[in-house]
Amino acid sequence: QVQLVESGGDSVQAGGSLTLSCAASGVTVSTICMDWFRQVPGKERERVASVDGFGTTSYSDSVQGRFTIRRDNAKNTLYLQMNTLKPEDSALYYCAATFSRYCGPRFNSRGQGTQVTVSS
């Protein structure tokens, strides 16, 4: 059974930094596609960062240059380092796993999410 548990969300001032974690069990994060999504009520979810099973990363334009996705294979944990945060980054962030080395339009499993709130 796959379980993804996020942590690290907080309330911060604009310009600050946060690191989100996604602890995985039942799946090996280093071998599959892992994503970070964010969701704001009333808006479409946004895929902000991905790392595929080959280690290739990709980012949405809105976070490119500010966010970094990485994996700790020993801890089987996915991270999202978020710098220079803006109020528009406020959202529920969740990680998702696709049971393939390749990232696609759908994922197989997701966590419950962790809330990030950025104040101006």
Backbone atoms as SQL, in Angstrom:
CREATE TABLE atoms (id INTEGER PRIMARY KEY, chain TEXT, resi INTEGER, resn TEXT, atom TEXT, x REAL, y REAL, z REAL);
INSERT INTO atoms VALUES
  (1, 'A', 1, 'GLN', 'N', 0.845, -1.195, 0.000),
  (2, 'A', 1, 'GLN', 'CA', 0.000, 0.000, 0.000),
  (3, 'A', 1, 'GLN', 'C', 0.878, 1.241, 0.000),
  (4, 'A', 2, 'VAL', 'N', 0.601, 2.136, -0.926),
  (5, 'A', 2, 'VAL', 'CA', 1.387, 3.357, -1.053),
  (6, 'A', 2, 'VAL', 'C', 0.861, 4.403, -0.083),
  (7, 'A', 3, 'GLN', 'N', 1.766, 5.037, 0.618),
  (8, 'A', 3, 'GLN', 'CA', 1.395, 6.127, 1.506),
  (9, 'A', 3, 'GLN', 'C', 2.363, 7.272, 1.301),
  (10, 'A', 4, 'LEU', 'N', 1.814, 8.469, 1.119),
  (11, 'A', 4, 'LEU', 'CA', 2.599, 9.677, 0.948),
  (12, 'A', 4, 'LEU', 'C', 2.159, 10.664, 2.013),
  (13, 'A', 5, 'VAL', 'N', 3.099, 11.143, 2.812),
  (14, 'A', 5, 'VAL', 'CA', 2.771, 12.035, 3.919),
  (15, 'A', 5, 'VAL', 'C', 3.602, 13.304, 3.810),
  (16, 'A', 6, 'GLU', 'N', 2.917, 14.411, 3.591),
  (17, 'A', 6, 'GLU', 'CA', 3.590, 15.699, 3.453),
  (18, 'A', 6, 'GLU', 'C', 3.723, 16.398, 4.804),
  (19, 'A', 7, 'SER', 'N', 4.729, 17.238, 4.889),
  (20, 'A', 7, 'SER', 'CA', 4.928, 18.070, 6.067),
  (21, 'A', 7, 'SER', 'C', 5.744, 19.290, 5.664),
  (22, 'A', 8, 'GLY', 'N', 5.797, 20.256, 6.560),
  (23, 'A', 8, 'GLY', 'CA', 6.626, 21.432, 6.332),
  (24, 'A', 8, 'GLY', 'C', 5.863, 22.689, 5.981),
  (25, 'A', 9, 'GLY', 'N', 4.569, 22.577, 5.737),
  (26, 'A', 9, 'GLY', 'CA', 3.796, 23.769, 5.431),
  (27, 'A', 9, 'GLY', 'C', 3.731, 24.714, 6.624),
  (28, 'A', 10, 'ASP', 'N', 3.612, 25.986, 6.328),
  (29, 'A', 10, 'ASP', 'CA', 3.627, 26.989, 7.401),
  (30, 'A', 10, 'ASP', 'C', 3.118, 28.312, 6.851),
  (31, 'A', 11, 'SER', 'N', 3.010, 29.287, 7.730),
  (32, 'A', 11, 'SER', 'CA', 2.697, 30.654, 7.338),
  (33, 'A', 11, 'SER', 'C', 3.993, 31.456, 7.383),
  (34, 'A', 12, 'VAL', 'N', 4.307, 32.115, 6.273),
  (35, 'A', 12, 'VAL', 'CA', 5.557, 32.881, 6.188),
  (36, 'A', 12, 'VAL', 'C', 5.296, 34.226, 5.527),
  (37, 'A', 13, 'GLN', 'N', 6.258, 35.111, 5.684),
  (38, 'A', 13, 'GLN', 'CA', 6.193, 36.406, 5.011),
  (39, 'A', 13, 'GLN', 'C', 6.706, 36.271, 3.583),
  (40, 'A', 14, 'ALA', 'N', 6.214, 37.152, 2.740),
  (41, 'A', 14, 'ALA', 'CA', 6.716, 37.181, 1.364),
  (42, 'A', 14, 'ALA', 'C', 8.224, 37.363, 1.361),
  (43, 'A', 15, 'GLY', 'N', 8.879, 36.647, 0.462),
  (44, 'A', 15, 'GLY', 'CA', 10.334, 36.680, 0.392),
  (45, 'A', 15, 'GLY', 'C', 11.004, 35.589, 1.195),
  (46, 'A', 16, 'GLY', 'N', 10.220, 34.908, 2.023),
  (47, 'A', 16, 'GLY', 'CA', 10.765, 33.844, 2.856),
  (48, 'A', 16, 'GLY', 'C', 10.915, 32.537, 2.118),
  (49, 'A', 17, 'SER', 'N', 11.339, 31.530, 2.871),
  (50, 'A', 17, 'SER', 'CA', 11.599, 30.206, 2.301),
  (51, 'A', 17, 'SER', 'C', 10.939, 29.126, 3.149),
  (52, 'A', 18, 'LEU', 'N', 10.620, 28.030, 2.495),
  (53, 'A', 18, 'LEU', 'CA', 10.103, 26.840, 3.169),
  (54, 'A', 18, 'LEU', 'C', 10.603, 25.620, 2.424),
  (55, 'A', 19, 'THR', 'N', 10.725, 24.527, 3.154),
  (56, 'A', 19, 'THR', 'CA', 11.005, 23.242, 2.530),
  (57, 'A', 19, 'THR', 'C', 9.908, 22.265, 2.913),
  (58, 'A', 20, 'LEU', 'N', 9.233, 21.753, 1.910),
  (59, 'A', 20, 'LEU', 'CA', 8.211, 20.739, 2.112),
  (60, 'A', 20, 'LEU', 'C', 8.819, 19.353, 1.949),
  (61, 'A', 21, 'SER', 'N', 8.295, 18.413, 2.723),
  (62, 'A', 21, 'SER', 'CA', 8.749, 17.026, 2.645),
  (63, 'A', 21, 'SER', 'C', 7.584, 16.119, 2.314),
  (64, 'A', 22, 'CYS', 'N', 7.891, 15.030, 1.653),
  (65, 'A', 22, 'CYS', 'CA', 6.896, 14.014, 1.316),
  (66, 'A', 22, 'CYS', 'C', 7.542, 12.668, 1.603),
  (67, 'A', 23, 'ALA', 'N', 7.185, 12.088, 2.732),
  (68, 'A', 23, 'ALA', 'CA', 7.728, 10.781, 3.111),
  (69, 'A', 23, 'ALA', 'C', 6.899, 9.686, 2.464),
  (70, 'A', 24, 'ALA', 'N', 7.573, 8.808, 1.764),
  (71, 'A', 24, 'ALA', 'CA', 6.874, 7.774, 1.003),
  (72, 'A', 24, 'ALA', 'C', 7.100, 6.394, 1.598),
  (73, 'A', 25, 'SER', 'N', 6.071, 5.590, 1.500),
  (74, 'A', 25, 'SER', 'CA', 6.187, 4.166, 1.835),
  (75, 'A', 25, 'SER', 'C', 5.379, 3.382, 0.815),
  (76, 'A', 26, 'GLY', 'N', 5.827, 2.157, 0.557),
  (77, 'A', 26, 'GLY', 'CA', 5.148, 1.328, -0.427),
  (78, 'A', 26, 'GLY', 'C', 5.546, 1.628, -1.855),
  (79, 'A', 27, 'VAL', 'N', 6.456, 2.575, -2.033),
  (80, 'A', 27, 'VAL', 'CA', 6.936, 2.955, -3.353),
  (81, 'A', 27, 'VAL', 'C', 8.332, 3.534, -3.188),
  (82, 'A', 28, 'THR', 'N', 9.175, 3.370, -4.184),
  (83, 'A', 28, 'THR', 'CA', 10.534, 3.899, -4.137),
  (84, 'A', 28, 'THR', 'C', 10.605, 5.158, -4.972),
  (85, 'A', 29, 'VAL', 'N', 10.775, 6.290, -4.308),
  (86, 'A', 29, 'VAL', 'CA', 10.660, 7.581, -4.988),
  (87, 'A', 29, 'VAL', 'C', 11.749, 7.780, -6.042),
  (88, 'A', 30, 'SER', 'N', 12.870, 7.095, -5.896),
  (89, 'A', 30, 'SER', 'CA', 13.974, 7.316, -6.825),
  (90, 'A', 30, 'SER', 'C', 13.742, 6.667, -8.185),
  (91, 'A', 31, 'THR', 'N', 12.762, 5.790, -8.296),
  (92, 'A', 31, 'THR', 'CA', 12.589, 5.021, -9.523),
  (93, 'A', 31, 'THR', 'C', 11.350, 5.402, -10.328),
  (94, 'A', 32, 'ILE', 'N', 10.573, 6.311, -9.821),
  (95, 'A', 32, 'ILE', 'CA', 9.313, 6.658, -10.480),
  (96, 'A', 32, 'ILE', 'C', 9.184, 8.172, -10.610),
  (97, 'A', 33, 'CYS', 'N', 8.163, 8.588, -11.319),
  (98, 'A', 33, 'CYS', 'CA', 7.850, 10.009, -11.425),
  (99, 'A', 33, 'CYS', 'C', 7.188, 10.479, -10.131),
  (100, 'A', 34, 'MET', 'N', 7.706, 11.568, -9.588),
  (101, 'A', 34, 'MET', 'CA', 7.123, 12.194, -8.410),
  (102, 'A', 34, 'MET', 'C', 6.852, 13.659, -8.721),
  (103, 'A', 35, 'ASP', 'N', 5.698, 14.126, -8.285),
  (104, 'A', 35, 'ASP', 'CA', 5.285, 15.501, -8.546),
  (105, 'A', 35, 'ASP', 'C', 4.939, 16.230, -7.252),
  (106, 'A', 36, 'TRP', 'N', 5.041, 17.542, -7.333),
  (107, 'A', 36, 'TRP', 'CA', 4.423, 18.430, -6.356),
  (108, 'A', 36, 'TRP', 'C', 3.331, 19.208, -7.086),
  (109, 'A', 37, 'PHE', 'N', 2.145, 19.172, -6.522),
  (110, 'A', 37, 'PHE', 'CA', 1.024, 19.962, -7.023),
  (111, 'A', 37, 'PHE', 'C', 0.639, 20.974, -5.951),
  (112, 'A', 38, 'ARG', 'N', -0.091, 21.993, -6.386),
  (113, 'A', 38, 'ARG', 'CA', -0.722, 22.886, -5.420),
  (114, 'A', 38, 'ARG', 'C', -2.144, 23.170, -5.846),
  (115, 'A', 39, 'GLN', 'N', -2.968, 23.413, -4.865),
  (116, 'A', 39, 'GLN', 'CA', -4.392, 23.591, -5.100),
  (117, 'A', 39, 'GLN', 'C', -4.903, 24.744, -4.264),
  (118, 'A', 40, 'VAL', 'N', -5.593, 25.654, -4.928),
  (119, 'A', 40, 'VAL', 'CA', -6.292, 26.748, -4.259),
  (120, 'A', 40, 'VAL', 'C', -7.772, 26.536, -4.498),
  (121, 'A', 41, 'PRO', 'N', -8.599, 26.636, -3.470),
  (122, 'A', 41, 'PRO', 'CA', -10.047, 26.427, -3.660),
  (123, 'A', 41, 'PRO', 'C', -10.592, 27.294, -4.784),
  (124, 'A', 42, 'GLY', 'N', -11.356, 26.667, -5.662),
  (125, 'A', 42, 'GLY', 'CA', -11.951, 27.403, -6.757),
  (126, 'A', 42, 'GLY', 'C', -11.072, 27.542, -7.984),
  (127, 'A', 43, 'LYS', 'N', -9.831, 27.057, -7.882),
  (128, 'A', 43, 'LYS', 'CA', -8.912, 27.132, -9.018),
  (129, 'A', 43, 'LYS', 'C', -8.469, 25.727, -9.407),
  (130, 'A', 44, 'GLU', 'N', -8.000, 25.619, -10.637),
  (131, 'A', 44, 'GLU', 'CA', -7.471, 24.342, -11.094),
  (132, 'A', 44, 'GLU', 'C', -6.168, 24.035, -10.373),
  (133, 'A', 45, 'ARG', 'N', -5.929, 22.769, -10.099),
  (134, 'A', 45, 'ARG', 'CA', -4.655, 22.410, -9.481),
  (135, 'A', 45, 'ARG', 'C', -3.529, 22.697, -10.470),
  (136, 'A', 46, 'GLU', 'N', -2.373, 22.955, -9.908),
  (137, 'A', 46, 'GLU', 'CA', -1.205, 23.281, -10.721),
  (138, 'A', 46, 'GLU', 'C', -0.071, 22.325, -10.375),
  (139, 'A', 47, 'ARG', 'N', 0.504, 21.720, -11.383),
  (140, 'A', 47, 'ARG', 'CA', 1.698, 20.904, -11.181),
  (141, 'A', 47, 'ARG', 'C', 2.882, 21.858, -11.148),
  (142, 'A', 48, 'VAL', 'N', 3.508, 21.997, -10.019),
  (143, 'A', 48, 'VAL', 'CA', 4.579, 22.990, -9.899),
  (144, 'A', 48, 'VAL', 'C', 5.956, 22.409, -10.164),
  (145, 'A', 49, 'ALA', 'N', 6.152, 21.129, -9.854),
  (146, 'A', 49, 'ALA', 'CA', 7.472, 20.535, -10.051),
  (147, 'A', 49, 'ALA', 'C', 7.350, 19.032, -10.201),
  (148, 'A', 50, 'SER', 'N', 8.225, 18.474, -11.037),
  (149, 'A', 50, 'SER', 'CA', 8.250, 17.036, -11.259),
  (150, 'A', 50, 'SER', 'C', 9.684, 16.545, -11.346),
  (151, 'A', 51, 'VAL', 'N', 9.867, 15.304, -10.944),
  (152, 'A', 51, 'VAL', 'CA', 11.135, 14.621, -11.191),
  (153, 'A', 51, 'VAL', 'C', 10.783, 13.218, -11.657),
  (154, 'A', 52, 'ASP', 'N', 11.304, 12.838, -12.808),
  (155, 'A', 52, 'ASP', 'CA', 10.949, 11.528, -13.326),
  (156, 'A', 52, 'ASP', 'C', 11.907, 10.465, -12.803),
  (157, 'A', 53, 'GLY', 'N', 11.693, 9.238, -13.243),
  (158, 'A', 53, 'GLY', 'CA', 12.487, 8.122, -12.758),
  (159, 'A', 53, 'GLY', 'C', 13.922, 8.119, -13.239),
  (160, 'A', 54, 'PHE', 'N', 14.263, 9.075, -14.089),
  (161, 'A', 54, 'PHE', 'CA', 15.630, 9.212, -14.589),
  (162, 'A', 54, 'PHE', 'C', 16.345, 10.394, -13.931),
  (163, 'A', 55, 'GLY', 'N', 15.599, 11.114, -13.100),
  (164, 'A', 55, 'GLY', 'CA', 16.185, 12.263, -12.420),
  (165, 'A', 55, 'GLY', 'C', 15.989, 13.585, -13.112),
  (166, 'A', 56, 'THR', 'N', 15.265, 13.585, -14.203),
  (167, 'A', 56, 'THR', 'CA', 15.014, 14.831, -14.923),
  (168, 'A', 56, 'THR', 'C', 13.921, 15.629, -14.229),
  (169, 'A', 57, 'THR', 'N', 14.196, 16.897, -13.985),
  (170, 'A', 57, 'THR', 'CA', 13.240, 17.743, -13.287),
  (171, 'A', 57, 'THR', 'C', 12.581, 18.727, -14.254),
  (172, 'A', 58, 'SER', 'N', 11.403, 19.162, -13.868),
  (173, 'A', 58, 'SER', 'CA', 10.710, 20.199, -14.628),
  (174, 'A', 58, 'SER', 'C', 9.882, 21.029, -13.665),
  (175, 'A', 59, 'TYR', 'N', 9.645, 22.273, -14.053),
  (176, 'A', 59, 'TYR', 'CA', 8.960, 23.225, -13.192),
  (177, 'A', 59, 'TYR', 'C', 7.953, 24.033, -13.998),
  (178, 'A', 60, 'SER', 'N', 6.915, 24.479, -13.320),
  (179, 'A', 60, 'SER', 'CA', 5.989, 25.392, -13.963),
  (180, 'A', 60, 'SER', 'C', 6.671, 26.758, -14.092),
  (181, 'A', 61, 'ASP', 'N', 6.208, 27.532, -15.019),
  (182, 'A', 61, 'ASP', 'CA', 6.794, 28.857, -15.235),
  (183, 'A', 61, 'ASP', 'C', 6.672, 29.719, -13.976),
  (184, 'A', 62, 'SER', 'N', 5.603, 29.501, -13.233),
  (185, 'A', 62, 'SER', 'CA', 5.343, 30.348, -12.076),
  (186, 'A', 62, 'SER', 'C', 6.349, 30.147, -10.938),
  (187, 'A', 63, 'VAL', 'N', 7.049, 29.018, -10.930),
  (188, 'A', 63, 'VAL', 'CA', 7.992, 28.742, -9.838),
  (189, 'A', 63, 'VAL', 'C', 9.419, 28.536, -10.333),
  (190, 'A', 64, 'GLN', 'N', 9.602, 28.498, -11.633),
  (191, 'A', 64, 'GLN', 'CA', 10.930, 28.269, -12.201),
  (192, 'A', 64, 'GLN', 'C', 11.927, 29.271, -11.624),
  (193, 'A', 65, 'GLY', 'N', 13.036, 28.759, -11.148),
  (194, 'A', 65, 'GLY', 'CA', 14.077, 29.612, -10.593),
  (195, 'A', 65, 'GLY', 'C', 13.917, 29.898, -9.112),
  (196, 'A', 66, 'ARG', 'N', 12.765, 29.564, -8.559),
  (197, 'A', 66, 'ARG', 'CA', 12.527, 29.812, -7.122),
  (198, 'A', 66, 'ARG', 'C', 12.354, 28.510, -6.335),
  (199, 'A', 67, 'PHE', 'N', 11.807, 27.493, -6.962),
  (200, 'A', 67, 'PHE', 'CA', 11.545, 26.215, -6.302),
  (201, 'A', 67, 'PHE', 'C', 12.500, 25.159, -6.844),
  (202, 'A', 68, 'THR', 'N', 12.856, 24.209, -5.964),
  (203, 'A', 68, 'THR', 'CA', 13.710, 23.092, -6.362),
  (204, 'A', 68, 'THR', 'C', 13.123, 21.804, -5.819),
  (205, 'A', 69, 'ILE', 'N', 12.949, 20.839, -6.695),
  (206, 'A', 69, 'ILE', 'CA', 12.478, 19.519, -6.293),
  (207, 'A', 69, 'ILE', 'C', 13.688, 18.587, -6.204),
  (208, 'A', 70, 'ARG', 'N', 13.715, 17.783, -5.162),
  (209, 'A', 70, 'ARG', 'CA', 14.819, 16.826, -5.019),
  (210, 'A', 70, 'ARG', 'C', 14.349, 15.626, -4.235),
  (211, 'A', 71, 'ARG', 'N', 15.128, 14.578, -4.313),
  (212, 'A', 71, 'ARG', 'CA', 14.801, 13.338, -3.611),
  (213, 'A', 71, 'ARG', 'C', 15.965, 12.924, -2.713),
  (214, 'A', 72, 'ASP', 'N', 15.648, 12.363, -1.590),
  (215, 'A', 72, 'ASP', 'CA', 16.639, 11.727, -0.718),
  (216, 'A', 72, 'ASP', 'C', 16.357, 10.236, -0.794),
  (217, 'A', 73, 'ASN', 'N', 17.168, 9.540, -1.550),
  (218, 'A', 73, 'ASN', 'CA', 16.893, 8.124, -1.786),
  (219, 'A', 73, 'ASN', 'C', 17.014, 7.301, -0.512),
  (220, 'A', 74, 'ALA', 'N', 17.954, 7.655, 0.351),
  (221, 'A', 74, 'ALA', 'CA', 18.140, 6.906, 1.590),
  (222, 'A', 74, 'ALA', 'C', 16.915, 7.012, 2.498),
  (223, 'A', 75, 'LYS', 'N', 16.288, 8.176, 2.487),
  (224, 'A', 75, 'LYS', 'CA', 15.110, 8.399, 3.327),
  (225, 'A', 75, 'LYS', 'C', 13.811, 8.134, 2.582),
  (226, 'A', 76, 'ASN', 'N', 13.919, 7.848, 1.289),
  (227, 'A', 76, 'ASN', 'CA', 12.734, 7.639, 0.446),
  (228, 'A', 76, 'ASN', 'C', 11.752, 8.808, 0.600),
  (229, 'A', 77, 'THR', 'N', 12.304, 9.991, 0.495),
  (230, 'A', 77, 'THR', 'CA', 11.534, 11.217, 0.726),
  (231, 'A', 77, 'THR', 'C', 11.757, 12.201, -0.412),
  (232, 'A', 78, 'LEU', 'N', 10.687, 12.865, -0.771),
  (233, 'A', 78, 'LEU', 'CA', 10.704, 13.903, -1.797),
  (234, 'A', 78, 'LEU', 'C', 10.634, 15.251, -1.097),
  (235, 'A', 79, 'TYR', 'N', 11.342, 16.240, -1.635),
  (236, 'A', 79, 'TYR', 'CA', 11.349, 17.571, -1.042),
  (237, 'A', 79, 'TYR', 'C', 10.991, 18.622, -2.085),
  (238, 'A', 80, 'LEU', 'N', 10.498, 19.738, -1.587),
  (239, 'A', 80, 'LEU', 'CA', 10.319, 20.917, -2.434),
  (240, 'A', 80, 'LEU', 'C', 10.875, 22.103, -1.662),
  (241, 'A', 81, 'GLN', 'N', 12.015, 22.600, -2.122),
  (242, 'A', 81, 'GLN', 'CA', 12.614, 23.796, -1.539),
  (243, 'A', 81, 'GLN', 'C', 11.991, 25.002, -2.223),
  (244, 'A', 82, 'MET', 'N', 11.393, 25.871, -1.435),
  (245, 'A', 82, 'MET', 'CA', 10.693, 27.029, -1.988),
  (246, 'A', 82, 'MET', 'C', 11.352, 28.304, -1.469),
  (247, 'A', 83, 'ASN', 'N', 11.875, 29.093, -2.363),
  (248, 'A', 83, 'ASN', 'CA', 12.540, 30.351, -2.006),
  (249, 'A', 83, 'ASN', 'C', 11.781, 31.529, -2.601),
  (250, 'A', 84, 'THR', 'N', 12.064, 32.692, -2.071),
  (251, 'A', 84, 'THR', 'CA', 11.464, 33.944, -2.550),
  (252, 'A', 84, 'THR', 'C', 9.957, 33.779, -2.704),
  (253, 'A', 85, 'LEU', 'N', 9.328, 33.334, -1.649),
  (254, 'A', 85, 'LEU', 'CA', 7.895, 33.045, -1.706),
  (255, 'A', 85, 'LEU', 'C', 7.083, 34.309, -1.916),
  (256, 'A', 86, 'LYS', 'N', 5.988, 34.145, -2.639),
  (257, 'A', 86, 'LYS', 'CA', 5.074, 35.243, -2.954),
  (258, 'A', 86, 'LYS', 'C', 3.685, 34.892, -2.417),
  (259, 'A', 87, 'PRO', 'N', 2.866, 35.895, -2.188),
  (260, 'A', 87, 'PRO', 'CA', 1.498, 35.601, -1.719),
  (261, 'A', 87, 'PRO', 'C', 0.744, 34.649, -2.655),
  (262, 'A', 88, 'GLU', 'N', 1.011, 34.738, -3.924),
  (263, 'A', 88, 'GLU', 'CA', 0.324, 33.857, -4.871),
  (264, 'A', 88, 'GLU', 'C', 0.803, 32.416, -4.806),
  (265, 'A', 89, 'ASP', 'N', 1.812, 32.140, -3.999),
  (266, 'A', 89, 'ASP', 'CA', 2.236, 30.766, -3.769),
  (267, 'A', 89, 'ASP', 'C', 1.396, 30.087, -2.689),
  (268, 'A', 90, 'SER', 'N', 0.555, 30.837, -2.029),
  (269, 'A', 90, 'SER', 'CA', -0.290, 30.264, -0.981),
  (270, 'A', 90, 'SER', 'C', -1.216, 29.210, -1.574),
  (271, 'A', 91, 'ALA', 'N', -1.213, 28.025, -0.978),
  (272, 'A', 91, 'ALA', 'CA', -2.009, 26.918, -1.503),
  (273, 'A', 91, 'ALA', 'C', -1.823, 25.695, -0.616),
  (274, 'A', 92, 'LEU', 'N', -2.636, 24.693, -0.890),
  (275, 'A', 92, 'LEU', 'CA', -2.402, 23.364, -0.335),
  (276, 'A', 92, 'LEU', 'C', -1.456, 22.644, -1.288),
  (277, 'A', 93, 'TYR', 'N', -0.322, 22.227, -0.780),
  (278, 'A', 93, 'TYR', 'CA', 0.668, 21.526, -1.589),
  (279, 'A', 93, 'TYR', 'C', 0.603, 20.038, -1.275),
  (280, 'A', 94, 'TYR', 'N', 0.600, 19.228, -2.333),
  (281, 'A', 94, 'TYR', 'CA', 0.629, 17.789, -2.107),
  (282, 'A', 94, 'TYR', 'C', 1.552, 17.124, -3.106),
  (283, 'A', 95, 'CYS', 'N', 2.100, 16.008, -2.687),
  (284, 'A', 95, 'CYS', 'CA', 2.947, 15.234, -3.568),
  (285, 'A', 95, 'CYS', 'C', 2.129, 14.106, -4.183),
  (286, 'A', 96, 'ALA', 'N', 2.590, 13.648, -5.315),
  (287, 'A', 96, 'ALA', 'CA', 1.891, 12.588, -6.039),
  (288, 'A', 96, 'ALA', 'C', 2.906, 11.656, -6.677),
  (289, 'A', 97, 'ALA', 'N', 2.526, 10.410, -6.805),
  (290, 'A', 97, 'ALA', 'CA', 3.384, 9.392, -7.393),
  (291, 'A', 97, 'ALA', 'C', 2.720, 8.783, -8.610),
  (292, 'A', 98, 'THR', 'N', 3.503, 8.632, -9.649),
  (293, 'A', 98, 'THR', 'CA', 3.077, 7.910, -10.852),
  (294, 'A', 98, 'THR', 'C', 3.902, 6.640, -10.926),
  (295, 'A', 99, 'PHE', 'N', 3.238, 5.510, -11.040),
  (296, 'A', 99, 'PHE', 'CA', 3.952, 4.236, -10.981),
  (297, 'A', 99, 'PHE', 'C', 4.626, 3.918, -12.309),
  (298, 'A', 100, 'SER', 'N', 5.497, 4.793, -12.705),
  (299, 'A', 100, 'SER', 'CA', 6.229, 4.674, -13.944),
  (300, 'A', 100, 'SER', 'C', 7.458, 5.568, -13.829),
  (301, 'A', 101, 'ARG', 'N', 8.482, 5.263, -14.605),
  (302, 'A', 101, 'ARG', 'CA', 9.634, 6.178, -14.649),
  (303, 'A', 101, 'ARG', 'C', 9.264, 7.481, -15.354),
  (304, 'A', 102, 'TYR', 'N', 8.219, 7.434, -16.154),
  (305, 'A', 102, 'TYR', 'CA', 7.831, 8.591, -16.951),
  (306, 'A', 102, 'TYR', 'C', 6.672, 9.342, -16.293),
  (307, 'A', 103, 'CYS', 'N', 6.739, 10.647, -16.388),
  (308, 'A', 103, 'CYS', 'CA', 5.649, 11.474, -15.888),
  (309, 'A', 103, 'CYS', 'C', 4.596, 11.604, -16.975),
  (310, 'A', 104, 'GLY', 'N', 3.356, 11.637, -16.556),
  (311, 'A', 104, 'GLY', 'CA', 2.267, 11.765, -17.500),
  (312, 'A', 104, 'GLY', 'C', 1.199, 12.671, -16.953),
  (313, 'A', 105, 'PRO', 'N', 0.071, 12.731, -17.621),
  (314, 'A', 105, 'PRO', 'CA', -0.995, 13.645, -17.203),
  (315, 'A', 105, 'PRO', 'C', -1.726, 13.201, -15.938),
  (316, 'A', 106, 'ARG', 'N', -1.597, 11.955, -15.565),
  (317, 'A', 106, 'ARG', 'CA', -2.283, 11.452, -14.377),
  (318, 'A', 106, 'ARG', 'C', -1.286, 10.814, -13.421),
  (319, 'A', 107, 'PHE', 'N', -1.660, 10.800, -12.157),
  (320, 'A', 107, 'PHE', 'CA', -0.835, 10.132, -11.168),
  (321, 'A', 107, 'PHE', 'C', -1.638, 9.000, -10.543),
  (322, 'A', 108, 'ASN', 'N', -0.957, 8.158, -9.814),
  (323, 'A', 108, 'ASN', 'CA', -1.599, 6.988, -9.219),
  (324, 'A', 108, 'ASN', 'C', -1.955, 7.163, -7.756),
  (325, 'A', 109, 'SER', 'N', -1.201, 7.977, -7.067),
  (326, 'A', 109, 'SER', 'CA', -1.430, 8.128, -5.632),
  (327, 'A', 109, 'SER', 'C', -0.981, 9.512, -5.198),
  (328, 'A', 110, 'ARG', 'N', -1.641, 10.077, -4.213),
  (329, 'A', 110, 'ARG', 'CA', -1.286, 11.384, -3.711),
  (330, 'A', 110, 'ARG', 'C', -1.412, 11.424, -2.199),
  (331, 'A', 111, 'GLY', 'N', -0.751, 12.406, -1.598),
  (332, 'A', 111, 'GLY', 'CA', -0.875, 12.620, -0.164),
  (333, 'A', 111, 'GLY', 'C', -2.017, 13.563, 0.161),
  (334, 'A', 112, 'GLN', 'N', -2.187, 13.834, 1.455),
  (335, 'A', 112, 'GLN', 'CA', -3.266, 14.709, 1.894),
  (336, 'A', 112, 'GLN', 'C', -2.924, 16.185, 1.745),
  (337, 'A', 113, 'GLY', 'N', -1.657, 16.479, 1.729),
  (338, 'A', 113, 'GLY', 'CA', -1.250, 17.863, 1.505),
  (339, 'A', 113, 'GLY', 'C', -0.829, 18.592, 2.767),
  (340, 'A', 114, 'THR', 'N', -0.126, 19.698, 2.554),
  (341, 'A', 114, 'THR', 'CA', 0.309, 20.568, 3.630),
  (342, 'A', 114, 'THR', 'C', 0.091, 22.018, 3.183),
  (343, 'A', 115, 'GLN', 'N', -0.423, 22.838, 4.086),
  (344, 'A', 115, 'GLN', 'CA', -0.834, 24.198, 3.721),
  (345, 'A', 115, 'GLN', 'C', 0.329, 25.174, 3.809),
  (346, 'A', 116, 'VAL', 'N', 0.469, 25.961, 2.769),
  (347, 'A', 116, 'VAL', 'CA', 1.446, 27.054, 2.736),
  (348, 'A', 116, 'VAL', 'C', 0.688, 28.359, 2.594),
  (349, 'A', 117, 'THR', 'N', 0.956, 29.293, 3.477),
  (350, 'A', 117, 'THR', 'CA', 0.334, 30.610, 3.426),
  (351, 'A', 117, 'THR', 'C', 1.429, 31.670, 3.442),
  (352, 'A', 118, 'VAL', 'N', 1.422, 32.528, 2.436),
  (353, 'A', 118, 'VAL', 'CA', 2.435, 33.574, 2.313),
  (354, 'A', 118, 'VAL', 'C', 1.739, 34.924, 2.422),
  (355, 'A', 119, 'SER', 'N', 2.145, 35.707, 3.388),
  (356, 'A', 119, 'SER', 'CA', 1.533, 37.016, 3.594),
  (357, 'A', 119, 'SER', 'C', 2.441, 38.117, 3.067),
  (358, 'A', 120, 'SER', 'N', 1.822, 39.178, 2.632),
  (359, 'A', 120, 'SER', 'CA', 2.593, 40.290, 2.046),
  (360, 'A', 120, 'SER', 'C', 3.030, 41.275, 3.113);
